CSV table of C-alpha atoms in Angstrom, one decimal:
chain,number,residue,atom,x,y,z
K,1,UNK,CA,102.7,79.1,82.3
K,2,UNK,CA,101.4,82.6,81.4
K,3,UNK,CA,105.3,84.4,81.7
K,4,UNK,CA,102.9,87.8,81.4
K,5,UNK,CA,101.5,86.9,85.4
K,6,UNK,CA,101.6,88.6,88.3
K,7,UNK,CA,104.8,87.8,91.1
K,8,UNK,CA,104.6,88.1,94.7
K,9,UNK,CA,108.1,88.4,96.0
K,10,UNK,CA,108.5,87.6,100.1
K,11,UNK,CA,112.2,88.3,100.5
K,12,UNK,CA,114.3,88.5,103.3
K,13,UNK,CA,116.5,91.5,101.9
K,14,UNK,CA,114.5,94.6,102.2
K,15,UNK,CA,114.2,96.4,98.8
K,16,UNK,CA,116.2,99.7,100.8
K,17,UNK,CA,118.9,97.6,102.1
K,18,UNK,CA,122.6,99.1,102.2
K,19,UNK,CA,124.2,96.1,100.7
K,20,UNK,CA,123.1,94.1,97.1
K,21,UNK,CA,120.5,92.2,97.0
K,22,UNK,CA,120.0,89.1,94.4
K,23,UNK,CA,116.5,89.2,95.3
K,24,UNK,CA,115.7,93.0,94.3
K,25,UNK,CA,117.6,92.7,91.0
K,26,UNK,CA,115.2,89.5,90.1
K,27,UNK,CA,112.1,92.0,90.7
K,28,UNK,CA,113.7,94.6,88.7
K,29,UNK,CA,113.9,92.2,85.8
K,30,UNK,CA,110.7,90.7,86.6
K,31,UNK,CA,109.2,93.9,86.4
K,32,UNK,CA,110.4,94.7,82.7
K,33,UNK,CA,107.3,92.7,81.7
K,34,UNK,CA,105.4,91.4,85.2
K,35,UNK,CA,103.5,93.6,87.2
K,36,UNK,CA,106.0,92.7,90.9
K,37,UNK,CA,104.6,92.9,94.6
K,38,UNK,CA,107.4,93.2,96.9
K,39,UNK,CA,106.9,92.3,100.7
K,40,UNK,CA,109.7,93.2,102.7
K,41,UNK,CA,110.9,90.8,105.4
K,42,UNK,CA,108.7,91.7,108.2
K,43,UNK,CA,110.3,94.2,111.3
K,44,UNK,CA,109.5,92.9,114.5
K,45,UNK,CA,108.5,94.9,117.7
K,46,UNK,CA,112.1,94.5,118.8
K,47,UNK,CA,113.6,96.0,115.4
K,48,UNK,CA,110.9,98.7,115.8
K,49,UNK,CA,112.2,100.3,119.0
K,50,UNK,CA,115.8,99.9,118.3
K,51,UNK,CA,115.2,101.8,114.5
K,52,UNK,CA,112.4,103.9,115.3
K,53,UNK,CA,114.5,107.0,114.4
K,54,UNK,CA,115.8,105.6,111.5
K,55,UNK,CA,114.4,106.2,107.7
K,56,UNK,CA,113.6,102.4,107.3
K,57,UNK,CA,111.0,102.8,109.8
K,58,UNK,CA,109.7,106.4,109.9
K,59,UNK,CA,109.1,106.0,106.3
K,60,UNK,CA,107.0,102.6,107.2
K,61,UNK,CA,105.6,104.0,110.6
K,62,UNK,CA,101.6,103.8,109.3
K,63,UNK,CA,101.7,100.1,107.9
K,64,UNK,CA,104.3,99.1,110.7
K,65,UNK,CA,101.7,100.3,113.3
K,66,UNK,CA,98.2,100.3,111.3
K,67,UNK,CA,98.4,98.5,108.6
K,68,UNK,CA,97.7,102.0,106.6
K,69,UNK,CA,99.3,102.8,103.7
K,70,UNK,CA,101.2,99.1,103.6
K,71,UNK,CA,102.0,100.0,99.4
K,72,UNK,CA,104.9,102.4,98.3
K,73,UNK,CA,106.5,102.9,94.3
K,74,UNK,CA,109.8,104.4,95.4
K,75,UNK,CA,111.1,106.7,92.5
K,76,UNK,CA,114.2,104.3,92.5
K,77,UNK,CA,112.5,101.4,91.6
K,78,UNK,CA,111.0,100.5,88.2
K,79,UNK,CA,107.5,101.8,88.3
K,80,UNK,CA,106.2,98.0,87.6
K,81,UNK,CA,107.2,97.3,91.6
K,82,UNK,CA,105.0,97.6,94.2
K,83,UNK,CA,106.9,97.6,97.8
K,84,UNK,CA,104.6,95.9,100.3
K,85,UNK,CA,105.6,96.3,104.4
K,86,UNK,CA,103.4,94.4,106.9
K,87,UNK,CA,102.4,94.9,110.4
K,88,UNK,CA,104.8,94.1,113.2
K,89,UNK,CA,105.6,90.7,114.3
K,90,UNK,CA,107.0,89.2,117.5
K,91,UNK,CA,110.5,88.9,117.9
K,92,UNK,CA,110.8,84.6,118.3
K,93,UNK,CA,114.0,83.7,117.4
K,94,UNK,CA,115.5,83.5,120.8
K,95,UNK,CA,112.4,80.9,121.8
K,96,UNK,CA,113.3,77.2,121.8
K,97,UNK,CA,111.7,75.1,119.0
K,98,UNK,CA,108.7,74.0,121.1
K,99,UNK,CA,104.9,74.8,121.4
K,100,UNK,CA,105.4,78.7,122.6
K,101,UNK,CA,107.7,79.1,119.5
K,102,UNK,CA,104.9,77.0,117.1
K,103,UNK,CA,102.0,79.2,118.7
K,104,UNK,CA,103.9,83.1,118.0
K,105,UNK,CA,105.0,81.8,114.7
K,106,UNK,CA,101.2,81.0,113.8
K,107,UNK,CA,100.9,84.6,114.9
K,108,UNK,CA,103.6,86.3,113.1
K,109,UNK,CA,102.1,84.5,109.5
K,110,UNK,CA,98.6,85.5,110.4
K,111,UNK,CA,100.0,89.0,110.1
K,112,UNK,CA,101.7,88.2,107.2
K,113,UNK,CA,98.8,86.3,105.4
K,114,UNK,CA,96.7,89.5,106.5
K,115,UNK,CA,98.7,91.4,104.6
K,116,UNK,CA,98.6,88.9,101.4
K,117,UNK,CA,95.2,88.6,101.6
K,118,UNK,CA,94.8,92.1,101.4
K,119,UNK,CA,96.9,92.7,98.3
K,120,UNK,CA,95.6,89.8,96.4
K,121,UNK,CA,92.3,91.6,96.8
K,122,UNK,CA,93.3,95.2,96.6
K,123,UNK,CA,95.1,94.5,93.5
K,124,UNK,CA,92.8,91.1,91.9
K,125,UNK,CA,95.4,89.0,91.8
K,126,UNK,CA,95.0,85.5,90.5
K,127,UNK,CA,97.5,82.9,88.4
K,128,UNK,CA,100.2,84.6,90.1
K,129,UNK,CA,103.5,83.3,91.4
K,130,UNK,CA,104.4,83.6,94.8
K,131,UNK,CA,108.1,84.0,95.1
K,132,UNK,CA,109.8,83.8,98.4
K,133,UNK,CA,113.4,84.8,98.6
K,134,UNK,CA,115.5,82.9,101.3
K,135,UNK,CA,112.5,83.6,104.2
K,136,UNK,CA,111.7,80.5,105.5
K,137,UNK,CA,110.7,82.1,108.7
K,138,UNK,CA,107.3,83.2,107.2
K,139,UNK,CA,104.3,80.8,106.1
K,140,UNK,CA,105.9,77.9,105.0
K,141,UNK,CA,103.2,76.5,103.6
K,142,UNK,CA,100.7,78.8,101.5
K,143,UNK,CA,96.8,78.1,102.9
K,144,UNK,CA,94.6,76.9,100.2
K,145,UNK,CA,92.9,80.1,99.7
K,146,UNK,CA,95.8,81.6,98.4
K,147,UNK,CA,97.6,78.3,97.0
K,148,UNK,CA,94.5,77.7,94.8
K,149,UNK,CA,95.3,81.5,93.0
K,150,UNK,CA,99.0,80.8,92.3
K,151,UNK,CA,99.8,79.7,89.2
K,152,UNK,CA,103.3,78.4,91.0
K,153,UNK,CA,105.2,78.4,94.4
K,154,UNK,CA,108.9,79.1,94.3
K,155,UNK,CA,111.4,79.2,97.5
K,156,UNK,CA,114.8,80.5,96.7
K,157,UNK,CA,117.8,79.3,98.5
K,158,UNK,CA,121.2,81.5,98.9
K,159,UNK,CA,123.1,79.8,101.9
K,160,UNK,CA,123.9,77.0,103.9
K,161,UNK,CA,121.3,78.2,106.6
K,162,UNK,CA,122.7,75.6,108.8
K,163,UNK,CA,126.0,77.2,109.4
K,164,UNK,CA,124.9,80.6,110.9
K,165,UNK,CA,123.8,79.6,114.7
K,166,UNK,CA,121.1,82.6,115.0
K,167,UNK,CA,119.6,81.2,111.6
K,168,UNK,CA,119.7,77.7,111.9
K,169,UNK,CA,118.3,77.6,115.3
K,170,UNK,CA,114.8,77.5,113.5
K,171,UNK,CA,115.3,78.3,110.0
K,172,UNK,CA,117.1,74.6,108.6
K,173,UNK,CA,114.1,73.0,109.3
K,174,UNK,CA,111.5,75.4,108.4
K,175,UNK,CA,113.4,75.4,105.3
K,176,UNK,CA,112.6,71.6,105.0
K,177,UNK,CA,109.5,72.3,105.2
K,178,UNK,CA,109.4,74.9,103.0
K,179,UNK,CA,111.0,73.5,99.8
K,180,UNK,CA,108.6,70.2,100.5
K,181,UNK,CA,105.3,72.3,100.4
K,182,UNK,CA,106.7,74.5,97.6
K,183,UNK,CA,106.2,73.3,93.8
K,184,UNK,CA,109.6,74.5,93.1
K,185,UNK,CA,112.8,75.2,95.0
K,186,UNK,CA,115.7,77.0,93.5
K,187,UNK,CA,119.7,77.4,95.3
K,188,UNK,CA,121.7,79.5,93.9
K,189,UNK,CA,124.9,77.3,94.5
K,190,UNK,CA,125.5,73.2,93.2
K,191,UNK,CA,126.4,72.2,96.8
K,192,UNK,CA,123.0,74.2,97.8
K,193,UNK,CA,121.5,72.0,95.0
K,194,UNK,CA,122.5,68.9,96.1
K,195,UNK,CA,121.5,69.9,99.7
K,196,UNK,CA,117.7,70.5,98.9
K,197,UNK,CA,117.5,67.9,96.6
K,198,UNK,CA,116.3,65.2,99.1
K,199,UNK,CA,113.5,67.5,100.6
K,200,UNK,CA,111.9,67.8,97.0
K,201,UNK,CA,111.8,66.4,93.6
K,202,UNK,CA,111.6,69.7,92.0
K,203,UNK,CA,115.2,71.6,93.1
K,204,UNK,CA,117.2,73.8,90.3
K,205,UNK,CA,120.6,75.7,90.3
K,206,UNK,CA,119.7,79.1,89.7
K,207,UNK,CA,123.0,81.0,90.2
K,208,UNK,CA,123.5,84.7,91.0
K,209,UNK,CA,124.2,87.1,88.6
K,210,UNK,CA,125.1,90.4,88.2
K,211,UNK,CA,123.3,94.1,86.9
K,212,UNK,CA,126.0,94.2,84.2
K,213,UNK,CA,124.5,97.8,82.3
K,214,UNK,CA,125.7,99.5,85.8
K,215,UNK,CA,128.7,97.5,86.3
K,216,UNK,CA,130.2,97.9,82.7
K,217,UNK,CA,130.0,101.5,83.2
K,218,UNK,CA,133.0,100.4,85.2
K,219,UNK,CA,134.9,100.4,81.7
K,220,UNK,CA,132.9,102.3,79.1
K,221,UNK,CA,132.5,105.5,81.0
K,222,UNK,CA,135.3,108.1,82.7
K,223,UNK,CA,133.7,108.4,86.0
K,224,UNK,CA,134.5,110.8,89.2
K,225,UNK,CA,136.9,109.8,91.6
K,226,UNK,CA,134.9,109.3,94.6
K,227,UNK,CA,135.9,111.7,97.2
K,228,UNK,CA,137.1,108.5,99.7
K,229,UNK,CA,139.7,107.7,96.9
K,230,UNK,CA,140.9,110.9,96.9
K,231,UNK,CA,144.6,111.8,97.3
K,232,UNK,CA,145.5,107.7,97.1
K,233,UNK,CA,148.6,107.5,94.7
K,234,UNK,CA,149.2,103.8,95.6
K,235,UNK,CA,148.1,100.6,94.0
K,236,UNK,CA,144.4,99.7,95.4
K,237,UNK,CA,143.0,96.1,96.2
K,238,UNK,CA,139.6,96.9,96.6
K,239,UNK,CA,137.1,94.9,98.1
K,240,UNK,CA,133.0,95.4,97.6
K,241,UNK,CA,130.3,94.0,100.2
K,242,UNK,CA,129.3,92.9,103.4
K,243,UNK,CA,132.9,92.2,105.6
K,244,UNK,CA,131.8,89.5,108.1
K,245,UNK,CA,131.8,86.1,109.3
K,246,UNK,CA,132.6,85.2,105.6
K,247,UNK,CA,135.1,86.4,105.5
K,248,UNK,CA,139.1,85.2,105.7
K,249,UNK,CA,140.4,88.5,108.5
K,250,UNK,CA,143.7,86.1,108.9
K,251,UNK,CA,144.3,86.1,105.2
K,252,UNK,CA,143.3,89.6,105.1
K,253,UNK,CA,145.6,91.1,107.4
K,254,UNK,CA,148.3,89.7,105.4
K,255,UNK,CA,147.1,90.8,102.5
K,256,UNK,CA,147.3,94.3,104.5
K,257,UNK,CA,150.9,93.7,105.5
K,258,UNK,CA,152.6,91.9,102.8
K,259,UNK,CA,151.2,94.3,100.5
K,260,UNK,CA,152.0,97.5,102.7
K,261,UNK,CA,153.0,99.3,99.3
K,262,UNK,CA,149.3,98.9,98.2
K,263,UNK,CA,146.0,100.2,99.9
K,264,UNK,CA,143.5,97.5,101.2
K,265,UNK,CA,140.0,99.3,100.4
K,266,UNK,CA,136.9,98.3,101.8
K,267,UNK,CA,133.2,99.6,100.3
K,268,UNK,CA,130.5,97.5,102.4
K,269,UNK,CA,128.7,97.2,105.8
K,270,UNK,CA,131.2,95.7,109.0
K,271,UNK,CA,129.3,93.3,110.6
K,272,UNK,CA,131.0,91.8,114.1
K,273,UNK,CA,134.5,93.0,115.6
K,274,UNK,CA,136.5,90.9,113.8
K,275,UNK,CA,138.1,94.2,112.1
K,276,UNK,CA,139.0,95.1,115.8
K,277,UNK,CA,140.1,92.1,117.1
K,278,UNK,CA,142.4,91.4,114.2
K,279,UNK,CA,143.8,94.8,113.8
K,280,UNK,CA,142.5,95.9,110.8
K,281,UNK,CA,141.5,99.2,111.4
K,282,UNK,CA,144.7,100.3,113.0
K,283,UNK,CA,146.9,99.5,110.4
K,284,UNK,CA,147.8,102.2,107.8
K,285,UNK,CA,147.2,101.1,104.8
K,286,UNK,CA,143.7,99.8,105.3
K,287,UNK,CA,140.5,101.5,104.2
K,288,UNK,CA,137.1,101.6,105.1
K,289,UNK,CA,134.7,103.3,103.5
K,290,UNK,CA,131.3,102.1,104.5
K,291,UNK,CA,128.2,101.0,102.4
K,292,UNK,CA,127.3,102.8,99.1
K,293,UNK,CA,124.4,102.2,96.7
K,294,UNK,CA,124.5,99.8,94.0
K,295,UNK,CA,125.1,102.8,91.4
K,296,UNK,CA,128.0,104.5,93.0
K,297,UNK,CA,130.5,100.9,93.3
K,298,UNK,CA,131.3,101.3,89.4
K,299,UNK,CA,133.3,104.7,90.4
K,300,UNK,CA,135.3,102.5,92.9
K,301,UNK,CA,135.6,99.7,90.8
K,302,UNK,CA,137.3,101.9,88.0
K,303,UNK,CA,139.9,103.7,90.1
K,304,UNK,CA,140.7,99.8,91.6
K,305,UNK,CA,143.7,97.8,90.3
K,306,UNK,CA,142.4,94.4,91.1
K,307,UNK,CA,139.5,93.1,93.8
K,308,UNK,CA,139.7,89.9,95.7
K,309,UNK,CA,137.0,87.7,97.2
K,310,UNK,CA,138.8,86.7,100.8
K,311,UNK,CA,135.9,84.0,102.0
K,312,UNK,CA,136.8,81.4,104.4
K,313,UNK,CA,137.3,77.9,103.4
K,314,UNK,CA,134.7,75.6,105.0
K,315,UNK,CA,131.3,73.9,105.2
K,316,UNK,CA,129.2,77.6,104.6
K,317,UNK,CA,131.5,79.3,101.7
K,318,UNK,CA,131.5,75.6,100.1
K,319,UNK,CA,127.6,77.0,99.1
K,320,UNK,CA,128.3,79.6,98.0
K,321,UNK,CA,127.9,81.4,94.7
K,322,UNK,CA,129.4,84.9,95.4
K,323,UNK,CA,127.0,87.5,93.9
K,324,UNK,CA,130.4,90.0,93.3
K,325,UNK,CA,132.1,87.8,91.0
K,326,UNK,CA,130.1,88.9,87.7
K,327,UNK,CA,129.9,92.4,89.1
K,328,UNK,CA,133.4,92.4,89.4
K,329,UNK,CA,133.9,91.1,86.0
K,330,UNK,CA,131.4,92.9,84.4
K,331,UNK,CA,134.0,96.1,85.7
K,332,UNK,CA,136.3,94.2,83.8
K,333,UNK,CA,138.4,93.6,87.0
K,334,UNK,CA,141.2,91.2,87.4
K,335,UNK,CA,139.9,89.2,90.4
K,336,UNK,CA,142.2,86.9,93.4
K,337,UNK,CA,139.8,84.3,94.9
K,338,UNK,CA,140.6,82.0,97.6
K,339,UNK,CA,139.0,78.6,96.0
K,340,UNK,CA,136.0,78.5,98.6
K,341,UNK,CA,133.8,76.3,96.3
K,342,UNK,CA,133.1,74.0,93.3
K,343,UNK,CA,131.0,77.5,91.9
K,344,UNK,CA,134.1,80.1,92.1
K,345,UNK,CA,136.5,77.7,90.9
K,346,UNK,CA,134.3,77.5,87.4
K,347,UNK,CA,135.7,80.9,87.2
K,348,UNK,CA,139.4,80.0,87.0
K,349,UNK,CA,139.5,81.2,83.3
K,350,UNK,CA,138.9,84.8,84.3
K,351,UNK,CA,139.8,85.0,87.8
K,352,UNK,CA,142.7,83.9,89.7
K,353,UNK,CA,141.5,81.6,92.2
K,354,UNK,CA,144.2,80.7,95.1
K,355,UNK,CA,144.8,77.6,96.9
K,356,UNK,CA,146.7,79.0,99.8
K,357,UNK,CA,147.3,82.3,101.3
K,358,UNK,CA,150.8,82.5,100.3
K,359,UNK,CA,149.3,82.4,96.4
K,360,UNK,CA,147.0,84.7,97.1
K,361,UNK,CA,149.7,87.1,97.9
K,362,UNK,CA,151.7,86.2,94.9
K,363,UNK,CA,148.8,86.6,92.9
K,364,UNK,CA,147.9,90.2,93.6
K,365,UNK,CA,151.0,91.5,92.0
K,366,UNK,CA,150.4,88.8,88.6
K,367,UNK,CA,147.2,90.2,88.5
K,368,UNK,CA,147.7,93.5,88.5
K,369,UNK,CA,151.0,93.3,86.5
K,370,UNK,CA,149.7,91.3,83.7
K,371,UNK,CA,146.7,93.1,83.3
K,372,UNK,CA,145.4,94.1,79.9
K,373,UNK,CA,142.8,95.1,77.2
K,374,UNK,CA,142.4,91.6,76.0
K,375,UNK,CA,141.6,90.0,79.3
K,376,UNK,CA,139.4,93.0,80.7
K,377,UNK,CA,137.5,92.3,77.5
K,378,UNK,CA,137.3,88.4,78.2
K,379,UNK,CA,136.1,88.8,81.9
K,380,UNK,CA,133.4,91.4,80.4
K,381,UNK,CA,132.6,88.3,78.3
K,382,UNK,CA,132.0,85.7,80.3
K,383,UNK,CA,129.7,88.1,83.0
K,384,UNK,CA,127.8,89.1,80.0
K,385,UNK,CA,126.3,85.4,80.0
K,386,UNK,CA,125.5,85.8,84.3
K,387,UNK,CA,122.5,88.6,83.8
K,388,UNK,CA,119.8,88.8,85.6
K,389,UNK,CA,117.9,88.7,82.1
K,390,UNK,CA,119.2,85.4,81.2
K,391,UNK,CA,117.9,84.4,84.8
K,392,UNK,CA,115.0,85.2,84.5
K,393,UNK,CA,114.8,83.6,81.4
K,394,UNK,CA,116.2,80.1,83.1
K,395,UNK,CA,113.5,80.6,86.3
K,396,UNK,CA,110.6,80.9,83.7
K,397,UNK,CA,111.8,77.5,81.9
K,398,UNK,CA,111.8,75.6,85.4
K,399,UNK,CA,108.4,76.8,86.4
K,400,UNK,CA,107.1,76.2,82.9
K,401,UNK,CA,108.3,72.6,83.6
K,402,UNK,CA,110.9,72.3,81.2
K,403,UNK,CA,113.8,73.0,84.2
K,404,UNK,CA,115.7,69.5,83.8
């Protein structure tokens, strides 16, 4: 395997996404030494209309509409990545799995392929590797006149797709389908390893790691108190990422209360009303502050006494490999987990990983009261062997065949 080849990156998180995105940091370290095509999960008509005055799409509006000007190098991006959009496709997901779902799905990779096509050709592309990140809604299996100039196929797995109703209404089995046409099929958690394993003879953990230069700066740098922190003179359990169906809103309300002395912040996206429902933004020692880029969490992280990973306990969290812990520890962060799966508990070294919610609470004030150089340095440690560098290193061993 020629690690100097081209990579073709189909990925469900769109390289401009608010939230952190596993997939975009494995083109950024691909694109150290690989020339990366990145094609954003496709918008549909429907996503079109109700984001049409939104950046994401104005900033698209040619290649969503005509296919002109599909290829962007955003100044944020390593100058080796190439940001790919495609045409429109239907919205489907609401259609049963039957013929008229088949028949628009042929349609919506047609568009997709078009697009492929097009870039294999615009850019002579061959002995490339076509990577698709978690997007098993798009060509499942590659036609053979673009499978016969990949040099290797790879599907990336980062969830239990069966547990989310919208995505397992069609994507658990076009995700069977997927890691059996695909030469190689990596999940990012053991339980998601041991999942795809009967679909395929070729399935490898490949966990998530973290961007530790940007998340060490955590420790190594004085940074400014962002402006939401301001005027907080109180303890802070902070909290980075997506807050949604994930998430434990029972444990974190207690957190909220038991801790009243403390602030509860949030940096991430709300998805759902599970904040409303349970009360969360009405009591008074709860914080949210929204999404922020990647580059501004570091100046959070360091003004926060400890960070917790409040999942759920059940069936989806047991596959999961949380992307935050090494960006957490790479801060040098002391860290309160509820024990969600066999993956976070691997951690218990470094982190304090809690078997009830009374512990958890307990565990907030041992963690922040026992904190010191020596473990900051030790938790800086161990996320120093999670980079994306060493993962990359791992995925070119699989595809080189020497994976097992």
């Amino acid at each position: 395997m020629n690690r100097n080849c081209d990579i073709i990156c189909f990925s469900l998180s769109r390289w401009d996404s608010e939230i952190s995105s596993p997939a975009l940091s494995l083109a950024k370290e691909f694109a150290r030494n690989n020339r990366v095509f990145y094609i954003d999960h496709p918008f549909s008509w429907k996503d079109y209309y109700q984001l049409k005055h939104t950046p994401q799409i104005q900033q698209r509006k040619e290649a969503l509409l005509h296919g002109r000007n599909p290829y962007s190098n955003p100044p944020s991006l390593p100058s080796n990545i190439t940001v790919v959009t495609t045409q429109l496709t239907w919205p489907i997901n609401f259609l049963p799995p039957r013929f008229l779902y088949n028949r628009m799905a042929k349609w919506n990779d047609a568009i997709v392929l078009r697009t492929i096509r097009q870039l294999i050709k615009d850019y002579q592309l061959k002995d490339f590797v076509y990577l698709n990140f978690f997007d098993p809604y798009f060509v499942q299996k590659l036609p053979e006149d673009i499978k016969s100039l990949t040099a290797a196929s790879v599907y990336q797995s980062m969830d239990d797709i069966s547990q989310v109703a919208y995505s397992h209404r069609h994507g658990t089995r076009l995700e069977e389908q997927i890691v059996h046409n695909f030469d190689y099929t990596l999940c990012t958690s053991k339980e998601l390893t041991r999942l795809k394993s009967p679909f395929s003879n070729n399935v490898f953990f490949h966990p998530n790691a973290a961007d530790t230069d940007i998340f060490k700066t955590a420790v190594t740098q004085i940074l400014p108190k962002p402006e939401a922190l301001q005027g907080i003179d109180k303890k802070i359990i902070g909290y980075t990422g997506s807050i949604e169906y994930r998430s434990d809103f029972e444990l974190l309300k207690k957190i909220a209360t038991h801790h009243s002395d403390k602030i509860l912040f949030f940096v991430g996206p709300i998805q759902g009303n599970e904040v409303q429902e349970f009360g969360l933004d009405q009591l008074p020692n709860v914080i949210f502050a929204g999404p922020r880029k990647i580059t501004e969490l570091p100046a959070f992280l360091q003004y926060f006494d400890c960070v917790i990973i409040p999942f759920k306990k059940n069936t989806l969290t047991k596959s999961i490999y949380p992307l935050k812990i090494n960006e957490y520890l790479a801060a040098g962060k002391p860290v309160i987990a509820t024990h969600f799966s066999e993956d976070i508990y691997t951690f218990k070294d470094v982190a304090y990983i809690a078997d009830s919610d009374d512990e958890f609470l307990q565990l907030i004030d041992t963690a922040i009261n026992s904190n010191n150089a020596t473990l900051q340095q030790q938790r800086i440690d161990v996320a120093g062997q999670n980079t994306w560098t060493a993962r990359v290193e791992r995925f070119w061993e699989i595809v080189s065949g020497n994976g097992k």
